[in-house]
Coordinates of C-alpha atoms and ligand atoms in Angstrom, one line a residue:
X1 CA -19.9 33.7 -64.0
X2 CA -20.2 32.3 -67.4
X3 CA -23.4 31.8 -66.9
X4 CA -24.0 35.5 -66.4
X5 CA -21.7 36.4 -69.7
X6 CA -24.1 34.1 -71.4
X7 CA -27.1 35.9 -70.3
X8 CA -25.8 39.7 -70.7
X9 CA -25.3 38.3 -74.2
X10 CA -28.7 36.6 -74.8
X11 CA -30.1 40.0 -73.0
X12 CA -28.2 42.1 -75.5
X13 CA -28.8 40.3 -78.6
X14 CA -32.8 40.0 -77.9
X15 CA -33.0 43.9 -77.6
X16 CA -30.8 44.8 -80.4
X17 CA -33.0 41.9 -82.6
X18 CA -35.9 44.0 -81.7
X19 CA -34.1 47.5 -83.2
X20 CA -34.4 49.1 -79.5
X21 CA -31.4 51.1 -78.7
X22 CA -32.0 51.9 -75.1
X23 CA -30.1 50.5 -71.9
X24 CA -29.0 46.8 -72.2
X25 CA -31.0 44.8 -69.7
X26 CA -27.9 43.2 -67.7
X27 CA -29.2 40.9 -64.8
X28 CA -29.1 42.9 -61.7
X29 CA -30.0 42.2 -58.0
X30 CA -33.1 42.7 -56.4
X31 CA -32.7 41.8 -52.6
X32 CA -33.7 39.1 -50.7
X33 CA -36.9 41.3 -49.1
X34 CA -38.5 40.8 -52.7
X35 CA -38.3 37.3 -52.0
X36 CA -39.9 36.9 -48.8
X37 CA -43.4 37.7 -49.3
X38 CA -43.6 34.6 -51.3
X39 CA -41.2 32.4 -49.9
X40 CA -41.3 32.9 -45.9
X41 CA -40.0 29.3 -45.0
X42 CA -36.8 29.2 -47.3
X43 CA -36.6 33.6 -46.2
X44 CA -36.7 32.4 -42.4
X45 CA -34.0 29.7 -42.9
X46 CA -31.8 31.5 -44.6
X47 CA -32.0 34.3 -41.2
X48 CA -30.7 31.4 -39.2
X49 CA -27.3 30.9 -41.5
X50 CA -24.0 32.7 -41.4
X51 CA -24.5 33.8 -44.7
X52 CA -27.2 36.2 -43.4
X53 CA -25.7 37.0 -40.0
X54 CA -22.4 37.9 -42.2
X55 CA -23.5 41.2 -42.7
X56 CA -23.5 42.8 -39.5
X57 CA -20.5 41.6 -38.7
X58 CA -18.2 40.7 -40.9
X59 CA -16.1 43.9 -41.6
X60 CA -15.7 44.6 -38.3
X61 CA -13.3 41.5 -38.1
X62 CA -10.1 42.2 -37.5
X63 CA -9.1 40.1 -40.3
X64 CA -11.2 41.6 -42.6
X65 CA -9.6 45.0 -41.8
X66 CA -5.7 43.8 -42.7
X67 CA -6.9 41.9 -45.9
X68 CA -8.7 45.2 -46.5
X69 CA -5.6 47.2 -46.2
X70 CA -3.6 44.5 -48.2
X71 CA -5.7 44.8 -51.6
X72 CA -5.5 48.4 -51.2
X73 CA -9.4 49.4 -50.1
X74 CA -10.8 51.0 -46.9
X75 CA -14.2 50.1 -45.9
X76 CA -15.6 46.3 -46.8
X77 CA -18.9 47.3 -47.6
X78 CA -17.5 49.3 -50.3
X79 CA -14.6 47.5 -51.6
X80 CA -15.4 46.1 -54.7
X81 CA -12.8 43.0 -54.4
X82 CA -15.1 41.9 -51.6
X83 CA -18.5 42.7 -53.1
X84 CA -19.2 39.7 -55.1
X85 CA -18.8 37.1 -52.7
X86 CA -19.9 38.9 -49.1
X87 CA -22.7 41.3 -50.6
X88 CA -25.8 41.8 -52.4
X89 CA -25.5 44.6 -54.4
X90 CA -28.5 46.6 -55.2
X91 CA -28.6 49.5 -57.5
X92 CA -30.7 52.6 -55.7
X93 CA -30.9 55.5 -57.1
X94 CA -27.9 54.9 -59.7
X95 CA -25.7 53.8 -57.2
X96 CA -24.5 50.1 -55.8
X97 CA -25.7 49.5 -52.6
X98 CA -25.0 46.8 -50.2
X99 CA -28.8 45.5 -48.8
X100 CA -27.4 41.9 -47.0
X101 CA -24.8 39.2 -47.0
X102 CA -24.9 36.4 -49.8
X103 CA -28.9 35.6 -49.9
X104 CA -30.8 34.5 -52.4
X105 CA -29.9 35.4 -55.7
X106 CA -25.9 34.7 -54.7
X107 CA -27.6 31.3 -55.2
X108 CA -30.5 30.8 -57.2
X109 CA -29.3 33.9 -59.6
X110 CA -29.3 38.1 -60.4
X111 CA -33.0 38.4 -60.4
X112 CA -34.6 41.3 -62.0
X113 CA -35.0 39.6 -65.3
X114 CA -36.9 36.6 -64.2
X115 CA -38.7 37.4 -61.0
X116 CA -41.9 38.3 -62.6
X117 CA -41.6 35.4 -65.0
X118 CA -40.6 32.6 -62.6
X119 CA -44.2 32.3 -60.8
X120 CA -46.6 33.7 -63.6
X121 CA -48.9 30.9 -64.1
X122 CA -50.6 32.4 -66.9
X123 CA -47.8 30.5 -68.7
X124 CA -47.6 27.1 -68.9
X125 CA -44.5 25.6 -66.6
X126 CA -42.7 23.8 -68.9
X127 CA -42.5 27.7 -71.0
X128 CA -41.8 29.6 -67.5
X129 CA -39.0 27.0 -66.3
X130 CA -36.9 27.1 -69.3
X131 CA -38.1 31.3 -69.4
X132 CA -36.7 32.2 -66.2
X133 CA -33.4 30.2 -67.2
X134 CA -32.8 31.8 -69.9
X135 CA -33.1 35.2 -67.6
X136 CA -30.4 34.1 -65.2
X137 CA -32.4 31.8 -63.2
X138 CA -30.7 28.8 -61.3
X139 CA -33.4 26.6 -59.9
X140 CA -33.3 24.1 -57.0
X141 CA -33.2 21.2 -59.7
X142 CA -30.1 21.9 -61.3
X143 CA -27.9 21.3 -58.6
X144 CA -25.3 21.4 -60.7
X145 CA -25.1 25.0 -61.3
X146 CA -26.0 25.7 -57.8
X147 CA -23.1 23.8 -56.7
X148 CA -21.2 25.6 -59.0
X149 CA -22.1 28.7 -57.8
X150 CA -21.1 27.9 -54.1
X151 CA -17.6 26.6 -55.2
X152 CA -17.1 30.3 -57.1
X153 CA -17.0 31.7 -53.8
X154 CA -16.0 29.2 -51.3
X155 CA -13.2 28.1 -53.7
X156 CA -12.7 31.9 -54.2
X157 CA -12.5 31.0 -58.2
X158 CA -15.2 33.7 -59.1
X159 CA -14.0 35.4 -62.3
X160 CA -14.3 39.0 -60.6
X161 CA -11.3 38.0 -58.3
X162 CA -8.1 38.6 -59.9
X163 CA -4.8 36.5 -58.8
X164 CA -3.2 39.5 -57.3
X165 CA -6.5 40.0 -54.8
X166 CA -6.4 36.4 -54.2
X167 CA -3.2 36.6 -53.2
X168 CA -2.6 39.3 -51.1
X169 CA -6.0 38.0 -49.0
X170 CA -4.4 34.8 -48.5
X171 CA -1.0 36.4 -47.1
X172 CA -3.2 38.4 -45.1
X173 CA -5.8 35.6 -43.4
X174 CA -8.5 35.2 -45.4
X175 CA -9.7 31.4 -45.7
X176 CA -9.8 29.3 -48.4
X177 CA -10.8 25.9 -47.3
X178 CA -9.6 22.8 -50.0
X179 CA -12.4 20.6 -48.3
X180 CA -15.6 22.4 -48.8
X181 CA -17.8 19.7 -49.5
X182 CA -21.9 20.3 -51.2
X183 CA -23.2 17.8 -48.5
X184 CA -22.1 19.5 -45.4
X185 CA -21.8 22.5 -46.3
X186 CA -25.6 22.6 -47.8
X187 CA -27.5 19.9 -45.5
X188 CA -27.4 21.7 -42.2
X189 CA -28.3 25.7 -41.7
X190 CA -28.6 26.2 -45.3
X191 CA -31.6 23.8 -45.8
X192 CA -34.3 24.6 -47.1
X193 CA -36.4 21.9 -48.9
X194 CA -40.1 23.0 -48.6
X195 CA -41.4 21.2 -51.5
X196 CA -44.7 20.2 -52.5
X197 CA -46.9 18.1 -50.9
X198 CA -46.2 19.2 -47.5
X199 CA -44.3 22.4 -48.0
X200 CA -44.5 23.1 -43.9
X201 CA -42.0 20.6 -44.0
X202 CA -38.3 21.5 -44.4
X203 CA -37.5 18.0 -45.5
X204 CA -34.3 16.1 -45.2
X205 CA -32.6 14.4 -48.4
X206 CA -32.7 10.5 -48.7
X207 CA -29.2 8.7 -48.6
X208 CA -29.8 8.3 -52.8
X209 CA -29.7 12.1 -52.6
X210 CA -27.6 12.7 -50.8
X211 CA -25.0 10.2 -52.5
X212 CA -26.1 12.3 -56.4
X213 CA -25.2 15.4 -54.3
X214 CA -22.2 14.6 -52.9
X215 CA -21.2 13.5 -56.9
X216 CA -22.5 16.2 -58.1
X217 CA -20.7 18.2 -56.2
X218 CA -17.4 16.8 -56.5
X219 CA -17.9 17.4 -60.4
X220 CA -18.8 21.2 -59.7
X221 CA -15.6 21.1 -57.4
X222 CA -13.8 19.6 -60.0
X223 CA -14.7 22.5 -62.8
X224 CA -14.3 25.2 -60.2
X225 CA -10.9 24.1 -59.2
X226 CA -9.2 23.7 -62.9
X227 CA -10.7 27.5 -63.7
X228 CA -9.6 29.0 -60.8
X229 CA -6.1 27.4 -60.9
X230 CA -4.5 29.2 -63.6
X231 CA -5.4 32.4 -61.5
X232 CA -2.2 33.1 -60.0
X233 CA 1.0 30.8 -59.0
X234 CA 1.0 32.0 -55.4
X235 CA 1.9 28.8 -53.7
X236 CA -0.9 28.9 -50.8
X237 CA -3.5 29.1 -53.6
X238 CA -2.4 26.4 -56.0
X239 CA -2.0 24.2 -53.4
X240 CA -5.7 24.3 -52.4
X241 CA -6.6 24.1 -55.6
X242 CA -4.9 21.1 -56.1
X243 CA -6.3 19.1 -53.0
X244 CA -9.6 20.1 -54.3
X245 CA -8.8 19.1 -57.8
X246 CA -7.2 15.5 -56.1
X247 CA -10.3 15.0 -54.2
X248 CA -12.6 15.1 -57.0
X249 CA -11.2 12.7 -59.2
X250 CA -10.5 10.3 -56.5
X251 CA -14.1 10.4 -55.7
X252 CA -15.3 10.2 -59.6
X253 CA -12.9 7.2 -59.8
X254 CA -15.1 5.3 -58.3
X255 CA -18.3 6.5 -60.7
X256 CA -18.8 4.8 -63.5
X257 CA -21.1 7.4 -65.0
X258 CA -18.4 9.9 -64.5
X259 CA -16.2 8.4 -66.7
X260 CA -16.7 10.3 -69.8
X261 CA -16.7 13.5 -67.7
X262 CA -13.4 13.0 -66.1
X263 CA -12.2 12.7 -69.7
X264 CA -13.0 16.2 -69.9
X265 CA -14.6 18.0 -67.4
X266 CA -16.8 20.8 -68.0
X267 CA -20.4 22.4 -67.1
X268 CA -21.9 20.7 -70.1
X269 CA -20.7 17.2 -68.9
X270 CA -21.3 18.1 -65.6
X271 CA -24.8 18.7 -66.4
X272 CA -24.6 15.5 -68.0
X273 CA -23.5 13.6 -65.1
X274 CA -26.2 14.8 -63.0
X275 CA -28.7 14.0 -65.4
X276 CA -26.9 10.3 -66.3
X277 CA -27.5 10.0 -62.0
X278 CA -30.9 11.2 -61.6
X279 CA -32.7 8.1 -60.5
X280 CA -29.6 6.1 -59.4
X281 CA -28.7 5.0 -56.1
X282 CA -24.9 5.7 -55.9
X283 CA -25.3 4.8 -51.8
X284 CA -23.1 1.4 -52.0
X285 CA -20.6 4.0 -53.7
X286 CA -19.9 6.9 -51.8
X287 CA -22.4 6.3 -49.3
X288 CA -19.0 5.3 -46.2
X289 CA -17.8 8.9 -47.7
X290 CA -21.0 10.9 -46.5
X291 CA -20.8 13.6 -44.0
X292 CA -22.5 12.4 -40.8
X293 CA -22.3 16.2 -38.9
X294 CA -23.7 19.3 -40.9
X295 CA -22.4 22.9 -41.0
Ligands
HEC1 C1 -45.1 37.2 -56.1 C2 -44.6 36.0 -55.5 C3 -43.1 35.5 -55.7 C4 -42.0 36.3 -55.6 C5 -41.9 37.8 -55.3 C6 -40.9 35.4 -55.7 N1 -41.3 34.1 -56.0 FE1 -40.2 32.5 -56.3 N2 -41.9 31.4 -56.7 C7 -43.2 31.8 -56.6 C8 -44.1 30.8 -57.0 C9 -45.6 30.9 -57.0 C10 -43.2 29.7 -57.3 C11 -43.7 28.3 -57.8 C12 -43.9 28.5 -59.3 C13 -44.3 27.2 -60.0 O1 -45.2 26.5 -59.6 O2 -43.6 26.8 -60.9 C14 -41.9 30.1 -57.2 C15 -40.8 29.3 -57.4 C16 -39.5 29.6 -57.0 C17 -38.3 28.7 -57.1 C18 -38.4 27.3 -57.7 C19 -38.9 26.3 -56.7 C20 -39.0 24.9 -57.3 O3 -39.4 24.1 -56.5 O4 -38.7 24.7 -58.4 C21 -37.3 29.4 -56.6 C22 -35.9 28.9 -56.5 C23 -37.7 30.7 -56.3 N3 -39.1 30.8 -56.6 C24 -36.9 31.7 -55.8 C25 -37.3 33.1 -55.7 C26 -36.4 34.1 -55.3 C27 -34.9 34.0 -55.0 C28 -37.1 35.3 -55.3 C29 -36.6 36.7 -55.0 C30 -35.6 37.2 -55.9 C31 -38.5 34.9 -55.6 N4 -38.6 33.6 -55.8 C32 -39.6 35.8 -55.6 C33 -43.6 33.1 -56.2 C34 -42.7 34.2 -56.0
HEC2 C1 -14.3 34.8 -54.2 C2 -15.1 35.0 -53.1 C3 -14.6 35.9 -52.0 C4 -14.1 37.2 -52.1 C5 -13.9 38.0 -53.4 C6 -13.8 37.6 -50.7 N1 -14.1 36.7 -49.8 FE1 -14.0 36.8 -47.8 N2 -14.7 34.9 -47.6 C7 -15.2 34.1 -48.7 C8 -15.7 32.9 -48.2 C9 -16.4 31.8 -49.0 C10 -15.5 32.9 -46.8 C11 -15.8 31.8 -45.8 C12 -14.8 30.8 -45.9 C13 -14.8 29.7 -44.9 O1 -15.4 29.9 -43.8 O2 -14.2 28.7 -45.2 C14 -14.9 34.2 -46.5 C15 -14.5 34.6 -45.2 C16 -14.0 35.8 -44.9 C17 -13.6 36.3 -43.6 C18 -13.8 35.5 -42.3 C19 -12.5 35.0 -41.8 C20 -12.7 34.2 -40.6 O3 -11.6 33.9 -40.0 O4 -13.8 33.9 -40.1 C21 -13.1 37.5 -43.7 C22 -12.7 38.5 -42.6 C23 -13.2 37.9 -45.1 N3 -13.7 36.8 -45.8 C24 -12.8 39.1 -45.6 C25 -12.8 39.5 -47.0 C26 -12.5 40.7 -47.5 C27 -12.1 41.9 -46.6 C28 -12.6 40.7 -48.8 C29 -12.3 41.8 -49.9 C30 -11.0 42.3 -49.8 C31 -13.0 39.3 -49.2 N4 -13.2 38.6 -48.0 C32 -13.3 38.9 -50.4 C33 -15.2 34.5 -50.0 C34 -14.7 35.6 -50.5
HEC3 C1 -26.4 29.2 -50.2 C2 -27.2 29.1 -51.3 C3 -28.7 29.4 -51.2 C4 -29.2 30.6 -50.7 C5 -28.6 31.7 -50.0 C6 -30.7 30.4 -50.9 N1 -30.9 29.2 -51.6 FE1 -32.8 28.6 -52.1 N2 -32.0 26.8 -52.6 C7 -30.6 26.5 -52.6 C8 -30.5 25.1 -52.9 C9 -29.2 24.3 -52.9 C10 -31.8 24.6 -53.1 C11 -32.1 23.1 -53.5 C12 -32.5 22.3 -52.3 C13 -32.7 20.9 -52.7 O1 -33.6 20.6 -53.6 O2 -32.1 20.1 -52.1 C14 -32.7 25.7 -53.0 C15 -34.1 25.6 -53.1 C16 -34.9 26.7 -53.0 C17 -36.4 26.6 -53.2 C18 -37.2 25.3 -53.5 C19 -37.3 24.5 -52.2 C20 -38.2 25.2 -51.2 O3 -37.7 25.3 -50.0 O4 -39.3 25.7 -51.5 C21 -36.9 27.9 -53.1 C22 -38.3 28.3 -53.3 C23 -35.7 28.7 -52.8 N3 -34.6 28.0 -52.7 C24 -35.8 30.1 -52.5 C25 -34.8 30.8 -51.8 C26 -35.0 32.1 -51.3 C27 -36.3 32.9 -51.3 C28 -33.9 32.5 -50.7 C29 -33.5 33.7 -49.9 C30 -34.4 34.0 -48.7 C31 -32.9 31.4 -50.9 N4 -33.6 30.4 -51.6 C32 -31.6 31.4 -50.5 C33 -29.6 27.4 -52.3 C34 -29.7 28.6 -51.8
HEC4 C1 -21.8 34.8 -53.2 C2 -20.8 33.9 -52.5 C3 -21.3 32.7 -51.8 C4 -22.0 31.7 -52.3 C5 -22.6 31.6 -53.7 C6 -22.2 30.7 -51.3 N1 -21.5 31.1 -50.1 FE1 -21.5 30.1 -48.4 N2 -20.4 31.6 -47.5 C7 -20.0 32.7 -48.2 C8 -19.3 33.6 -47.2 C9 -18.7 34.9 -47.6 C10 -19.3 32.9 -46.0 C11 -18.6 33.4 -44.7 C12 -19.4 34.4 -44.0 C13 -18.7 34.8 -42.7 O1 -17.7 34.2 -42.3 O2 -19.1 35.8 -42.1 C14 -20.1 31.7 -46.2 C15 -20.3 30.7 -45.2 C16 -21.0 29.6 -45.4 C17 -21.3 28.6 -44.4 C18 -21.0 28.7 -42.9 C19 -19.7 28.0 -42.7 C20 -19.2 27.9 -41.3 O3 -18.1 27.4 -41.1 O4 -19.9 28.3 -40.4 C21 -22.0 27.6 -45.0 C22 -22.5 26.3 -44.3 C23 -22.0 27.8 -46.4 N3 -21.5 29.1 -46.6 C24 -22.6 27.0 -47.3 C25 -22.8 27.3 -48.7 C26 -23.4 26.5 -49.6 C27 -23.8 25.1 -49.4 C28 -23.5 27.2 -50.8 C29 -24.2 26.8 -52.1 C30 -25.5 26.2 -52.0 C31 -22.9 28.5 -50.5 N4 -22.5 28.5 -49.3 C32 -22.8 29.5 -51.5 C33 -20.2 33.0 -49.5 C34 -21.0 32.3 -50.4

């Protein structure tokens, strides 16, 4: 959510450096059918995960409907409190509109500022990479912020949540599991690794990989956990927090990399971490911790 701050601001501040007075470009969402002409492999995985399946279903649990009632809201697809997390929201014809579950953008970023940047090969990649960044894009190698932005909803931290909302869905069902963890969570339906050479391939991570990703997300855990904390003191949510919080540092312990960002965790270092690990093979360190079933 930072991120997006950070890019409302950059948006902002490049219009108003170029005298135009008209509507603030603000990231928005697109929808994940803009995606798929392009990208059919990652579009067809992502039709096999719950995250897709979600939609049709979801507020007609009877869960849904008494957290629903609890936060003071009617219908799911319209609640607001639930929107960030369990829709993408389009804008048609001036108004928000639910068009699917979390997809792509929940992910990889709000894309109507860099989807016409991100593939133009007119421009050189090294220009369009750090381009479409600076537009809100978060790109499969910074697994950092991607982590990131699946602990803001499955550690239900995102800054759009209040503590009261958090709450009051607790008291009232909803889940909020301490032990969501990057590798298991991300290495089974969610998949989708069509890289270049063989990009019919949807390729499985090494152990090396898989060992940086499991750090990496410990460290994104880590960050998530301390900001989402301070949100309320209601007993069922701090203690979540907590585990998650204990978890992580037990892990990074263990890292010697991680040292300097234990000392003070934050995006920046966690950025730093991942890029300290890039090459390394942290296997003979966390490799007995690794998942060996996938969600
Ligand atoms: C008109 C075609 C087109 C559309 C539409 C499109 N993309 Fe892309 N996308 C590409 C191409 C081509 C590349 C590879 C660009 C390159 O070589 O750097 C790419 C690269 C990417 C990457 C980075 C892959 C990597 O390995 O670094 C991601 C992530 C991505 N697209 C996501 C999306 C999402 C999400 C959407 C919808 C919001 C989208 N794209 C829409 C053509 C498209
Ligand atoms: C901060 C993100 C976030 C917000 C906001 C949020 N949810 Fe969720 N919700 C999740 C996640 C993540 C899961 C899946 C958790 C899991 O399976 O461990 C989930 C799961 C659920 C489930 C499934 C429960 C089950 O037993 O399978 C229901 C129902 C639900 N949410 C309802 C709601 C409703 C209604 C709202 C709005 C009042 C809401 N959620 C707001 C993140 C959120
Ligand atoms: C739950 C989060 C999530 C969702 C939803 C998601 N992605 Fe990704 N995506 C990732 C992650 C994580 C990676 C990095 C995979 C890796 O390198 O291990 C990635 C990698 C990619 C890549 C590069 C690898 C490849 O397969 O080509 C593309 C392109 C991409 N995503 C596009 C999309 C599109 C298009 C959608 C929607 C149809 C989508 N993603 C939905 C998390 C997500
Ligand atoms: C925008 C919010 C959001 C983001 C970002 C997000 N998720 Fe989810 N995820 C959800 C919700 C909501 C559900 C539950 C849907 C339901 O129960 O119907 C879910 C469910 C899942 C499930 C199914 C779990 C099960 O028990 O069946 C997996 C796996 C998963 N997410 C992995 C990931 C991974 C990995 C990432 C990041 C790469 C990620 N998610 C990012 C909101 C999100």
């Amino acid at each position: 959510m930072l991120r997006i701050a950070a890019v409302m601001l950059s948006a902002f501040f490049f219009l108003s450096s170029n005298g135009l007075s008209s509507a603030i470009a603000a990231p928005s969402y697109v929808g994940p059918e803009k995606c798929q002409n392009c990208h059919k492999a990652p579009y067809e995985v992502w039709k096999g995960t719950k995250h897709f399946s979600s939609y049709k279903k979801i507020h007609k649990h009877k869960t849904a409907k008494k957290i629903l009632k609890a936060v003071g809201e009617k219908r799911m697809k319209k609640a607001a409190v639930c929107a960030p997390c369990h829709y993408t929201v389009v804008e048609k014809k001036g108004k928000p509109k639910p068009v699917a579950g979390t997809s792509c953008e929940s992910c990889h970023g709000p894309a109507s500022e860099w989807i016409s940047i991100h593939n133009n090969k007119k421009v050189d990649k090294a220009t369009r990479v750090k381009q479409s960044v600076e537009a809100g894009m978060v790109r499969p190698d910074n697994l950092y912020d991607i982590a990131s932005n699946c602990m803001s909803c499955h550690g239900l931290e995102n800054s759009k949540l209040s503590g009261k909302h958090a709450s009051a869905m607790l008291a009232n069902g909803h889940p909020l599991n301490p032990n969501f963890e990057m590798v298991e969570y991300s290495q089974g339906s969610v998949r989708h690794r069509f890289y270049p050479p063989d990009v019919t391939t949807n390729k499985k991570m090494t152990k090396p990989e898989l060992s940086r990703l499991y750090v990496i997300g410990q460290a994104a855990a880590l960050v998530s956990a301390n900001r989402a904390i301070s949100k309320t003191d209601d007993s069922k949510f701090v203690t979540a927090q907590k585990v998650r919080i204990d978890k992580a540092k037990t892990v990074l312990a263990k890292i010697p990399d991680a040292a300097k960002f234990l000392s003070n965790p934050s995006r920046e270092g966690g950025q730093a971490l991942a890029d300290a690990i890039k090459t390394k093979d942290l296997s003979s360190l966390v490799g007995d911790q690794l998942p060996t079933s996938y969600k």
